[in-house]
XYZ file of N, CA and C in Angstrom:
744
model
N 0.802 -1.206 -0.014
C -0.018 0.007 0.009
C 0.858 1.257 0.004
N 2.089 1.152 0.409
C 2.902 2.337 0.556
C 3.188 3.016 -0.759
N 3.199 2.275 -1.850
C 3.461 2.867 -3.150
C 2.160 3.269 -3.872
N 1.007 3.067 -3.241
C -0.232 3.408 -3.870
C -0.371 4.928 -3.958
N -0.959 5.439 -5.016
C -1.097 6.904 -5.174
C -2.068 7.485 -4.162
N -1.826 8.725 -3.858
C -2.684 9.438 -2.916
C -3.709 10.291 -3.694
N -4.961 10.119 -3.344
C -6.036 10.847 -4.033
C -7.008 11.338 -2.947
N -7.329 12.606 -2.976
C -8.285 13.159 -1.973
C -9.598 12.347 -2.030
N -10.202 12.154 -0.855
C -11.438 11.337 -0.785
C -12.502 11.961 -1.644
N -12.550 13.293 -1.739
C -13.588 13.941 -2.569
C -13.440 13.486 -4.023
N -12.242 13.383 -4.503
C -12.032 12.875 -5.875
C -12.412 11.391 -6.012
N -12.088 10.630 -4.948
C -12.488 9.213 -4.952
C -14.010 9.073 -5.049
N -14.711 9.952 -4.276
C -16.186 9.899 -4.342
C -16.719 10.286 -5.726
N -16.073 11.250 -6.368
C -16.474 11.603 -7.724
C -16.142 10.471 -8.704
N -15.118 9.684 -8.374
C -14.820 8.525 -9.184
C -15.982 7.533 -9.114
N -16.589 7.436 -7.982
C -17.759 6.539 -7.859
C -18.939 7.078 -8.722
N -19.063 8.365 -8.793
C -20.084 8.961 -9.657
C -19.753 8.686 -11.118
N -18.448 8.718 -11.463
C -18.007 8.413 -12.820
C -18.375 6.952 -13.151
N -18.146 6.101 -12.145
C -18.512 4.692 -12.329
C -20.001 4.484 -12.567
N -20.806 5.256 -11.868
C -22.257 5.133 -12.050
C -22.645 5.561 -13.460
N -22.042 6.615 -13.974
C -22.325 7.085 -15.326
C -21.834 6.037 -16.328
N -20.672 5.445 -16.106
C -20.146 4.457 -17.053
C -21.024 3.220 -17.009
N -21.497 2.838 -15.859
C -22.406 1.689 -15.761
C -23.687 1.956 -16.520
N -24.219 3.154 -16.397
C -25.453 3.530 -17.121
C -25.189 3.528 -18.627
N -24.008 4.055 -19.018
C -23.632 4.003 -20.436
C -23.504 2.599 -20.967
N -22.947 1.699 -20.167
C -22.847 0.332 -20.565
C -24.219 -0.331 -20.761
N -25.129 0.033 -19.858
C -26.502 -0.491 -19.992
C -27.146 0.068 -21.254
N -26.939 1.314 -21.532
C -27.518 1.925 -22.722
C -26.965 1.279 -23.992
N -25.618 1.036 -23.994
C -25.019 0.382 -25.154
C -25.562 -1.029 -25.355
N -25.664 -1.749 -24.223
C -26.158 -3.098 -24.274
C -27.635 -3.129 -24.772
N -28.434 -2.198 -24.309
C -29.831 -2.131 -24.738
C -29.909 -1.786 -26.215
N -29.073 -0.896 -26.695
C -29.056 -0.534 -28.109
C -28.693 -1.780 -28.926
N -27.759 -2.562 -28.466
C -27.380 -3.799 -29.180
C -28.550 -4.759 -29.228
N -29.275 -4.847 -28.077
C -30.453 -5.704 -28.034
C -31.500 -5.267 -29.029
N -31.694 -3.962 -29.119
C -32.698 -3.430 -30.015
C -32.309 -3.722 -31.467
N -31.021 -3.627 -31.785
C -30.563 -3.925 -33.148
C -30.721 -5.412 -33.493
N -30.680 -6.250 -32.500
C -30.771 -7.703 -32.731
C -32.035 -8.287 -32.118
N -33.075 -7.477 -32.084
C -34.340 -7.907 -31.475
C -34.833 -9.207 -32.099
N -34.946 -10.282 -31.296
C -35.353 -11.554 -31.871
C -36.807 -11.562 -32.379
N -37.679 -10.803 -31.724
C -39.073 -10.731 -32.172
C -39.166 -10.073 -33.542
N -38.393 -8.988 -33.739
C -38.441 -8.340 -35.033
C -37.826 -9.262 -36.140
N -36.769 -9.945 -35.805
C -36.190 -10.863 -36.751
C -37.175 -11.965 -37.118
N -37.917 -12.457 -36.102
C -38.910 -13.479 -36.357
C -40.035 -12.935 -37.257
N -40.478 -11.706 -36.929
C -41.547 -11.116 -37.735
C -41.092 -10.866 -39.164
N -39.813 -10.496 -39.359
C -39.314 -10.251 -40.690
C -39.264 -11.576 -41.476
N -38.869 -12.660 -40.791
C -38.827 -13.960 -41.474
C -40.271 -14.402 -41.824
N -41.191 -14.202 -40.897
C -42.582 -14.546 -41.174
C -43.136 -13.696 -42.315
N -42.756 -12.467 -42.340
C -43.194 -11.567 -43.433
C -42.694 -12.069 -44.774
N -41.428 -12.511 -44.834
C -40.893 -13.012 -46.032
C -41.581 -14.304 -46.448
N -41.917 -15.150 -45.504
C -42.648 -16.385 -45.788
C -44.028 -16.072 -46.336
N -44.734 -15.148 -45.703
C -46.080 -14.773 -46.166
C -45.995 -14.100 -47.548
N -44.933 -13.357 -47.815
C -44.779 -12.713 -49.099
C -44.636 -13.769 -50.208
N -43.805 -14.795 -49.909
C -43.668 -15.868 -50.892
C -44.969 -16.624 -51.100
N -45.687 -16.892 -50.009
C -46.935 -17.579 -50.127
C -47.948 -16.768 -50.925
N -47.952 -15.440 -50.699
C -48.908 -14.580 -51.444
C -48.522 -14.560 -52.933
N -47.272 -14.536 -53.227
C -46.832 -14.574 -54.621
C -47.255 -15.871 -55.289
N -47.138 -16.984 -54.570
C -47.530 -18.276 -55.101
C -49.048 -18.339 -55.328
N -49.832 -17.847 -54.367
C -51.277 -17.920 -54.581
C -51.721 -16.938 -55.673
N -51.045 -15.807 -55.818
C -51.362 -14.883 -56.899
C -51.069 -15.519 -58.236
N -49.950 -16.214 -58.327
C -49.616 -16.905 -59.566
C -50.628 -18.025 -59.877
N -51.009 -18.734 -58.824
C -51.996 -19.777 -58.987
C -53.370 -19.258 -59.443
N -53.726 -18.112 -58.891
C -55.006 -17.531 -59.259
C -54.982 -17.050 -60.731
N -53.863 -16.457 -61.127
C -53.732 -16.027 -62.517
C -53.830 -17.220 -63.448
N -53.170 -18.261 -63.102
C -53.209 -19.470 -63.948
C -54.621 -20.075 -64.009
N -55.276 -20.091 -62.851
C -56.671 -20.613 -62.824
C -57.607 -19.773 -63.643
N -57.470 -18.466 -63.542
C -58.334 -17.596 -64.352
C -58.055 -17.783 -65.864
N -56.767 -17.978 -66.190
C -56.443 -18.221 -67.588
C -57.080 -19.516 -68.066
N -57.052 -20.528 -67.227
C -57.710 -21.812 -67.553
C -59.173 -21.650 -67.798
N -59.809 -20.767 -66.970
C -61.254 -20.508 -67.165
C -61.496 -19.869 -68.499
N -60.707 -18.849 -68.814
C -60.874 -18.162 -70.091
C -60.641 -19.130 -71.275
N -59.669 -19.979 -71.163
C -59.432 -20.946 -72.211
C -60.613 -21.892 -72.383
N -61.123 -22.389 -71.253
C -62.289 -23.282 -71.294
C -63.511 -22.575 -71.853
N -63.705 -21.303 -71.458
C -64.864 -20.552 -71.969
C -64.776 -20.346 -73.476
N -63.535 -20.064 -73.935
C -63.330 -19.867 -75.364
C -63.565 -21.168 -76.128
N -63.171 -22.281 -75.537
C -63.373 -23.613 -76.219
C -64.867 -23.897 -76.312
N -65.589 -23.687 -75.225
C -67.044 -23.918 -75.194
C -67.719 -22.989 -76.230
N -67.305 -21.727 -76.220
C -67.907 -20.780 -77.158
C -67.680 -21.172 -78.595
N -66.450 -21.682 -78.862
C -66.123 -22.129 -80.232
C -67.018 -23.258 -80.699
N -67.205 -24.241 -79.812
C -68.064 -25.376 -80.128
C -69.510 -24.924 -80.323
N -69.973 -23.994 -79.432
C -71.328 -23.508 -79.530
C -71.540 -22.722 -80.843
N -70.526 -22.027 -81.255
C -70.636 -21.291 -82.526
C -70.799 -22.273 -83.694
N -70.018 -23.334 -83.690
C -70.155 -24.318 -84.749
C -71.545 -24.991 -84.701
N -72.039 -25.279 -83.508
C -73.387 -25.847 -83.377
C -74.437 -24.958 -83.968
N -74.305 -23.642 -83.554
C -75.311 -22.651 -84.038
C -75.287 -22.562 -85.545
N -74.088 -22.558 -86.119
C -73.954 -22.437 -87.567
C -74.560 -23.652 -88.270
N -74.265 -24.838 -87.781
C -74.797 -26.014 -88.396
C -76.333 -26.153 -88.181
N -76.758 -25.663 -86.996
C -78.193 -25.762 -86.731
C -78.972 -24.840 -87.671
N -78.451 -23.686 -87.973
C -79.084 -22.783 -88.914
C -79.170 -23.401 -90.312
N -78.092 -24.059 -90.770
C -78.061 -24.704 -92.070
C -79.043 -25.837 -92.081
N -79.131 -26.560 -90.957
C -80.062 -27.648 -90.895
C -81.499 -27.160 -90.907
N -81.755 -26.114 -90.132
C -83.095 -25.558 -90.105
C -83.533 -25.000 -91.448
N -82.547 -24.485 -92.184
C -82.848 -23.898 -93.513
C -82.906 -24.960 -94.604
N -82.593 -26.211 -94.246
C -82.631 -27.287 -95.206
C -81.613 -27.182 -96.321
N -80.567 -26.545 -96.041
C -79.490 -26.332 -97.031
C -78.736 -27.636 -97.248
N -78.583 -28.037 -98.502
C -77.763 -29.208 -98.834
C -78.639 -30.431 -99.160
N -77.964 -31.443 -99.581
C -78.627 -32.689 -99.910
C -79.084 -33.419 -98.650
N -79.851 -34.495 -98.877
C -80.274 -35.292 -97.747
C -79.074 -35.856 -97.000
N -78.055 -36.272 -97.787
C -76.821 -36.796 -97.176
C -76.141 -35.755 -96.332
N -76.104 -34.509 -96.899
C -75.447 -33.420 -96.159
C -76.219 -33.144 -94.870
N -77.515 -33.121 -94.952
C -78.345 -32.846 -93.805
C -78.117 -33.945 -92.726
N -78.018 -35.179 -93.179
C -77.795 -36.286 -92.286
C -76.412 -36.139 -91.568
N -75.442 -35.765 -92.393
C -74.144 -35.564 -91.812
C -74.113 -34.413 -90.795
N -74.860 -33.377 -91.081
C -74.933 -32.212 -90.159
C -75.619 -32.635 -88.866
N -76.635 -33.463 -88.939
C -77.305 -33.936 -87.753
C -76.345 -34.778 -86.914
N -75.580 -35.598 -87.579
C -74.580 -36.408 -86.875
C -73.550 -35.528 -86.209
N -73.101 -34.521 -86.967
C -72.086 -33.620 -86.412
C -72.627 -32.803 -85.243
N -73.909 -32.451 -85.313
C -74.540 -31.729 -84.219
C -74.520 -32.578 -82.962
N -74.806 -33.830 -83.093
C -74.796 -34.746 -81.949
C -73.380 -34.819 -81.383
N -72.387 -34.909 -82.319
C -70.996 -34.999 -81.819
C -70.584 -33.691 -81.159
N -71.021 -32.590 -81.743
C -70.671 -31.290 -81.133
C -71.353 -31.101 -79.780
N -72.580 -31.607 -79.644
C -73.293 -31.525 -78.375
C -72.509 -32.299 -77.299
N -72.077 -33.500 -77.630
C -71.271 -34.296 -76.660
C -69.974 -33.645 -76.361
N -69.353 -33.042 -77.367
C -68.051 -32.348 -77.158
C -68.266 -31.117 -76.336
N -69.380 -30.398 -76.523
C -69.650 -29.186 -75.712
C -69.940 -29.600 -74.277
N -70.635 -30.668 -74.063
C -70.888 -31.108 -72.708
C -69.573 -31.427 -72.018
N -68.682 -32.052 -72.750
C -67.362 -32.397 -72.152
C -66.606 -31.089 -71.790
N -66.595 -30.177 -72.749
C -65.863 -28.932 -72.504
C -66.514 -28.071 -71.397
N -67.832 -28.125 -71.289
C -68.509 -27.381 -70.212
C -68.181 -28.011 -68.856
N -67.981 -29.338 -68.849
C -67.506 -29.975 -67.586
C -66.170 -29.487 -67.234
N -65.284 -29.392 -68.251
C -63.945 -28.867 -67.991
C -64.003 -27.409 -67.540
N -64.928 -26.651 -68.175
C -65.090 -25.240 -67.771
C -65.549 -25.115 -66.330
N -66.493 -25.987 -65.933
C -66.977 -25.970 -64.563
C -65.906 -26.292 -63.561
N -65.052 -27.292 -63.904
C -63.931 -27.627 -63.049
C -62.966 -26.496 -62.931
N -62.744 -25.786 -64.061
C -61.806 -24.661 -64.043
C -62.370 -23.502 -63.222
N -63.649 -23.297 -63.287
C -64.274 -22.236 -62.500
C -64.217 -22.574 -60.983
N -64.437 -23.801 -60.653
C -64.346 -24.227 -59.243
C -62.916 -24.066 -58.744
N -61.934 -24.454 -59.592
C -60.544 -24.306 -59.211
C -60.183 -22.823 -59.039
N -60.742 -21.985 -59.912
C -60.488 -20.533 -59.790
C -61.078 -19.948 -58.529
N -62.281 -20.470 -58.127
C -62.855 -19.982 -56.888
C -61.975 -20.390 -55.681
N -61.479 -21.582 -55.718
C -60.589 -22.071 -54.642
C -59.307 -21.247 -54.632
N -58.747 -21.006 -55.861
C -57.522 -20.207 -55.923
C -57.735 -18.770 -55.423
N -58.872 -18.194 -55.752
C -59.204 -16.856 -55.278
C -59.317 -16.843 -53.793
N -60.029 -17.821 -53.205
C -60.116 -17.877 -51.723
C -58.752 -18.022 -51.078
N -57.886 -18.874 -51.681
C -56.529 -19.020 -51.143
C -55.756 -17.755 -51.246
N -55.911 -17.021 -52.366
C -55.175 -15.780 -52.558
C -55.660 -14.698 -51.576
N -56.991 -14.626 -51.375
C -57.540 -13.660 -50.393
C -56.979 -13.929 -49.027
N -56.969 -15.223 -48.623
C -56.406 -15.590 -47.308
C -54.929 -15.231 -47.182
N -54.167 -15.537 -48.244
C -52.745 -15.265 -48.265
C -52.471 -13.754 -48.169
N -53.279 -12.970 -48.887
C -53.078 -11.500 -48.845
C -53.463 -10.955 -47.491
N -54.482 -11.571 -46.870
C -54.888 -11.132 -45.521
C -53.770 -11.410 -44.502
N -53.188 -12.597 -44.600
C -52.119 -12.941 -43.692
C -50.895 -12.078 -43.952
N -50.601 -11.764 -45.220
C -49.467 -10.902 -45.564
C -49.710 -9.503 -44.975
N -50.866 -8.980 -45.139
C -51.193 -7.648 -44.608
C -51.013 -7.595 -43.095
N -51.500 -8.663 -42.432
C -51.390 -8.692 -40.959
C -49.924 -8.764 -40.535
N -49.143 -9.585 -41.297
C -47.698 -9.703 -40.973
C -46.973 -8.374 -41.226
N -47.341 -7.663 -42.270
C -46.719 -6.379 -42.565
C -47.022 -5.362 -41.463
N -48.282 -5.399 -41.016
C -48.670 -4.455 -39.931
C -47.912 -4.769 -38.635
N -47.837 -6.040 -38.279
C -47.189 -6.446 -37.050
C -45.686 -6.072 -37.109
N -45.032 -6.382 -38.265
C -43.613 -6.048 -38.394
C -43.371 -4.582 -38.378
N -44.244 -3.807 -39.013
C -44.096 -2.348 -39.018
C -44.295 -1.768 -37.641
N -45.228 -2.289 -36.875
C -45.523 -1.781 -35.521
C -44.284 -2.113 -34.616
N -43.781 -3.312 -34.746
C -42.602 -3.687 -33.937
C -41.423 -2.855 -34.347
N -41.210 -2.629 -35.615
C -40.093 -1.825 -36.092
C -40.196 -0.382 -35.594
N -41.419 0.144 -35.618
C -41.633 1.511 -35.142
C -41.357 1.642 -33.680
N -41.802 0.625 -32.892
C -41.538 0.607 -31.457
C -40.070 0.559 -31.125
N -39.360 -0.293 -31.855
C -37.886 -0.408 -31.668
C -37.199 0.878 -32.038
N -37.649 1.495 -33.117
C -37.023 2.764 -33.525
C -37.243 3.838 -32.498
N -38.464 3.905 -31.946
C -38.771 4.941 -30.930
C -37.908 4.704 -29.674
N -37.791 3.412 -29.256
C -37.026 3.141 -28.055
C -35.535 3.424 -28.316
N -35.095 3.067 -29.506
C -33.649 3.322 -29.854
C -33.359 4.807 -29.804
N -34.314 5.634 -30.270
C -34.119 7.056 -30.254
C -33.985 7.542 -28.778
N -34.795 6.974 -27.911
C -34.715 7.362 -26.496
C -33.407 6.929 -25.860
N -32.975 5.691 -26.216
C -31.703 5.187 -25.684
C -30.551 6.015 -26.185
N -30.620 6.436 -27.464
C -29.551 7.246 -28.058
C -29.496 8.609 -27.367
N -30.636 9.181 -27.078
C -30.683 10.482 -26.384
C -30.122 10.326 -24.964
N -30.495 9.243 -24.306
C -29.955 8.997 -22.974
C -28.421 8.841 -23.008
N -27.953 8.066 -23.976
C -26.510 7.872 -24.131
C -25.775 9.181 -24.388
N -26.347 10.018 -25.209
C -25.717 11.306 -25.483
C -25.650 12.159 -24.194
N -26.737 12.140 -23.442
C -26.717 12.924 -22.186
C -25.676 12.351 -21.203
N -25.641 11.034 -21.049
C -24.735 10.370 -20.162
C -23.276 10.665 -20.576
N -23.031 10.620 -21.865
C -21.709 10.879 -22.373
C -21.224 12.293 -22.070
N -22.118 13.261 -22.227
C -21.780 14.643 -21.882
C -21.494 14.827 -20.402
N -22.355 14.212 -19.586
C -22.111 14.282 -18.127
C -20.835 13.582 -17.694
N -20.556 12.493 -18.367
C -19.326 11.740 -18.078
C -18.067 12.559 -18.439
N -18.108 13.188 -19.576
C -16.989 14.030 -19.987
C -16.788 15.195 -19.028
N -17.861 15.787 -18.633
C -17.781 16.949 -17.739
C -17.241 16.547 -16.371
N -17.711 15.380 -15.858
C -17.215 14.920 -14.570
C -15.750 14.503 -14.623
N -15.396 13.770 -15.692
C -14.011 13.297 -15.839
C -13.046 14.469 -15.905
N -13.505 15.624 -16.441
C -12.649 16.790 -16.554
C -12.308 17.392 -15.198
N -13.097 17.070 -14.172
C -12.817 17.640 -12.839
C -11.863 16.756 -12.025
N -11.534 15.590 -12.565
C -10.662 14.648 -11.863
C -9.258 14.653 -12.429
N -8.316 14.308 -11.620
C -6.933 14.165 -12.109
C -6.869 13.190 -13.314
N -6.126 13.622 -14.306
C -6.016 12.826 -15.553
C -5.443 11.456 -15.245
N -4.455 11.393 -14.398
C -3.823 10.095 -14.056
C -4.801 9.176 -13.384
N -5.669 9.739 -12.529
C -6.651 8.924 -11.788
C -7.630 8.303 -12.810
N -8.149 9.149 -13.728
C -9.122 8.693 -14.711
C -8.505 7.594 -15.597
N -7.235 7.809 -16.007
C -6.579 6.832 -16.817
C -6.401 5.493 -16.103
N -6.049 5.611 -14.810
C -5.866 4.364 -14.006
C -7.238 3.656 -13.855
N -8.250 4.429 -13.572
C -9.644 3.918 -13.451
C -10.072 3.219 -14.750
N -9.881 3.916 -15.904
C -10.279 3.400 -17.212
C -9.576 2.067 -17.508
N -8.310 2.033 -17.161
C -7.533 0.791 -17.464
C -8.049 -0.377 -16.640
N -8.321 -0.075 -15.374
C -8.850 -1.151 -14.479
C -10.218 -1.589 -15.002
N -11.000 -0.607 -15.330
C -12.423 -0.856 -15.766
C -12.402 -1.749 -17.029
N -11.529 -1.432 -17.964
C -11.434 -2.193 -19.207
C -11.008 -3.631 -18.916
N -10.125 -3.777 -18.006
C -9.607 -5.125 -17.655
C -10.585 -5.921 -16.801
N -11.428 -5.172 -16.096
C -12.300 -5.806 -15.134
C -13.778 -5.943 -15.541
N -14.019 -5.835 -16.846
C -15.392 -6.045 -17.313
C -16.336 -4.928 -16.931
N -15.837 -3.699 -16.846
C -16.729 -2.560 -16.634
C -16.692 -1.964 -15.244
N -16.053 -2.594 -14.286
C -15.981 -2.108 -12.943
C -14.571 -1.563 -12.657
N -14.444 -0.254 -12.499
C -13.120 0.339 -12.197
C -13.030 0.855 -10.780
N -14.170 1.169 -10.177
C -14.209 1.681 -8.783
C -15.484 1.257 -8.116
N -15.395 0.977 -6.826
C -16.599 0.556 -6.041
C -16.373 0.922 -4.596
N -17.439 0.850 -3.862
C -17.387 1.152 -2.440
C -16.904 -0.072 -1.650
N -16.260 0.251 -0.555
C -16.009 -0.752 0.493
C -16.974 -0.467 1.624
N -17.930 -1.330 1.777
C -18.987 -1.164 2.796
C -18.744 -2.243 3.882
N -18.332 -1.751 5.033
C -18.005 -2.692 6.094
C -16.783 -3.523 5.625
N -16.960 -4.808 5.534
C -15.884 -5.646 5.057
C -16.140 -6.218 3.650
N -17.162 -5.606 2.980
C -17.609 -6.136 1.693
C -17.244 -5.240 0.535
N -16.653 -5.781 -0.483
C -16.298 -5.056 -1.694
C -17.493 -5.128 -2.645
N -18.006 -3.934 -3.004
C -19.130 -3.914 -3.962
C -18.647 -4.195 -5.375
N -17.329 -4.250 -5.577
C -16.812 -4.566 -6.909
C -16.936 -6.108 -7.150
N -16.621 -6.907 -6.137
C -16.692 -8.365 -6.306
C -17.934 -8.942 -5.648
N -18.543 -8.158 -4.758
C -19.696 -8.696 -4.004
C -19.295 -9.645 -2.878
N -17.974 -9.714 -2.624
C -17.482 -10.656 -1.624
C -16.884 -9.912 -0.424
N -16.950 -10.500 0.774
C -16.287 -9.906 1.915
C -14.772 -10.092 1.809
N -14.050 -9.082 2.316
C -12.581 -9.188 2.328
C -12.123 -10.088 3.466
N -11.001 -10.671 3.281
C -10.450 -11.480 4.377
C -10.023 -10.508 5.495
N -10.019 -11.005 6.739
C -9.598 -10.135 7.864
C -8.224 -9.497 7.615
N -7.281 -10.224 6.997
C -5.962 -9.706 6.748
C -6.000 -8.568 5.713
N -6.740 -8.778 4.638
C -6.866 -7.718 3.595
C -7.580 -6.491 4.196
N -8.612 -6.742 4.930
C -9.356 -5.609 5.512
C -8.483 -4.852 6.491
N -7.719 -5.532 7.303
C -6.860 -4.846 8.268
C -5.797 -4.005 7.560
N -5.251 -4.532 6.460
C -4.238 -3.794 5.750
C -4.823 -2.510 5.166
N -6.054 -2.580 4.635
C -6.701 -1.365 4.104
C -6.974 -0.370 5.226
N -7.452 -0.866 6.313
C -7.835 0.025 7.424
C -6.590 0.731 8.045
N -5.417 0.160 7.884
C -4.192 0.723 8.421
C -3.624 1.778 7.516
N -4.150 1.959 6.315
C -3.651 2.986 5.402
C -4.554 4.207 5.406
N -3.964 5.381 5.170
C -4.767 6.603 5.122
C -5.873 6.512 4.120
N -7.004 7.131 4.349
C -8.124 7.076 3.430
C -7.828 7.702 2.103
N -6.843 8.621 2.042
C -6.491 9.266 0.786
C -5.613 8.363 -0.099
N -5.132 7.279 0.459
C -4.313 6.328 -0.304
C -5.252 5.337 -1.005
N -5.097 5.169 -2.293
C -5.973 4.280 -3.044
C -5.820 2.866 -2.530
N -6.947 2.212 -2.361
C -7.004 0.810 -1.986
C -7.669 0.034 -3.142
N -7.343 -1.254 -3.172
C -7.809 -2.039 -4.295
C -8.521 -3.289 -3.778
N -9.534 -3.682 -4.522
C -10.214 -4.961 -4.185
C -9.283 -6.113 -4.509
N -9.030 -6.960 -3.573
C -8.078 -8.094 -3.784
C -8.642 -9.101 -4.805
N -9.926 -9.169 -4.947
C -10.500 -10.143 -5.910
C -10.670 -9.588 -7.291
N -11.096 -8.346 -7.427
C -11.344 -7.807 -8.764
C -10.287 -6.839 -9.277
N -9.548 -6.237 -8.340
C -8.581 -5.260 -8.694
C -9.120 -3.861 -8.840
N -10.437 -3.695 -8.627
C -11.066 -2.372 -8.718
C -10.618 -1.473 -7.561
N -10.642 -0.156 -7.806
C -10.338 0.822 -6.774
C -11.450 0.739 -5.697
N -11.072 0.613 -4.436
C -12.079 0.560 -3.393
C -12.113 1.922 -2.688
N -13.287 2.514 -2.622
C -13.467 3.820 -1.982
C -14.114 3.630 -0.638
N -13.436 4.097 0.380
C -13.934 3.937 1.760
C -14.853 5.115 2.099
N -16.012 5.055 1.462
C -16.953 6.185 1.565
C -17.456 6.373 2.987
N -17.452 5.345 3.788
C -17.973 5.434 5.165
C -17.081 6.366 5.989
N -15.853 6.593 5.528
C -14.965 7.473 6.289
C -15.013 8.904 5.835
N -15.946 9.183 4.905
C -16.037 10.549 4.355
C -16.536 11.496 5.434
C-alpha cells in the first residue's frame, strides 16, 4: 500500500459517480445492441418473407386458374358457334339429304363435345374460386404480418431514439465529470475498468467489496484500514479501486 497513489477522498467519491455514469452508459449500449438484434423483429421479418412468398404463389396460382377458365370458356364458345352455324343450315334445309344427315350427326357430336368442354369449364371455375379464396387468405395474412412487423419496427425505432438520447446525455455528463478529476486517476480507473469487465471503482462497505460482491479477508481488511483514506486501496478479488466512503 505504501506505493499506492494518494487521491483526496472527494475525488475518490467523484470517481464513484463516474462509475455510475459508465455503468449507465454500458447499460444503454447493451440495450441498443439488443434493439438492433431484437429476436421478435427478426422473427416477424422472417414470417413476413414467408407470407410474401406464399402470397406470390397464390397470386400466380390464381392467374393461372383464371387463364384456364378463359381458355375453357373460349373452347365452349367455339363449339357453340359451330353448333349454331350447323343448326341454322339444318333448319334452312340447305344441302342434300346426305349433307343434312351428316350435319345432324355432327350436331350430336358437337353436343357431346360441348358437354365435355362445359364440364372442364366448370372444373376450371371451381378451381379458380378455390384459388381466389386461397389468394384472399394469403393476402390477408401478408397484410397482418406487414402491420405487425411495421409496428414492432416503429416501437424499436422509438425506443432506440430514447436510448440514443440517454446515451448522449450520459456521455456529456461523463466528460464533464471526468474533466474535474486528475487525468492520471481517470486513466488508471479506465484501465482497471477495461480489464475488469466494466468495474473500475466501487465502495468498500464494512468488510464487503461492492466490486466483487465478496467480503474481504480479515488480513486484507486490516491492511486497508491501516492505510490513510487518501491512499488508493484495491479490491483483492477484482482489482477495482475501493473507496472507503464510510470514512467521508
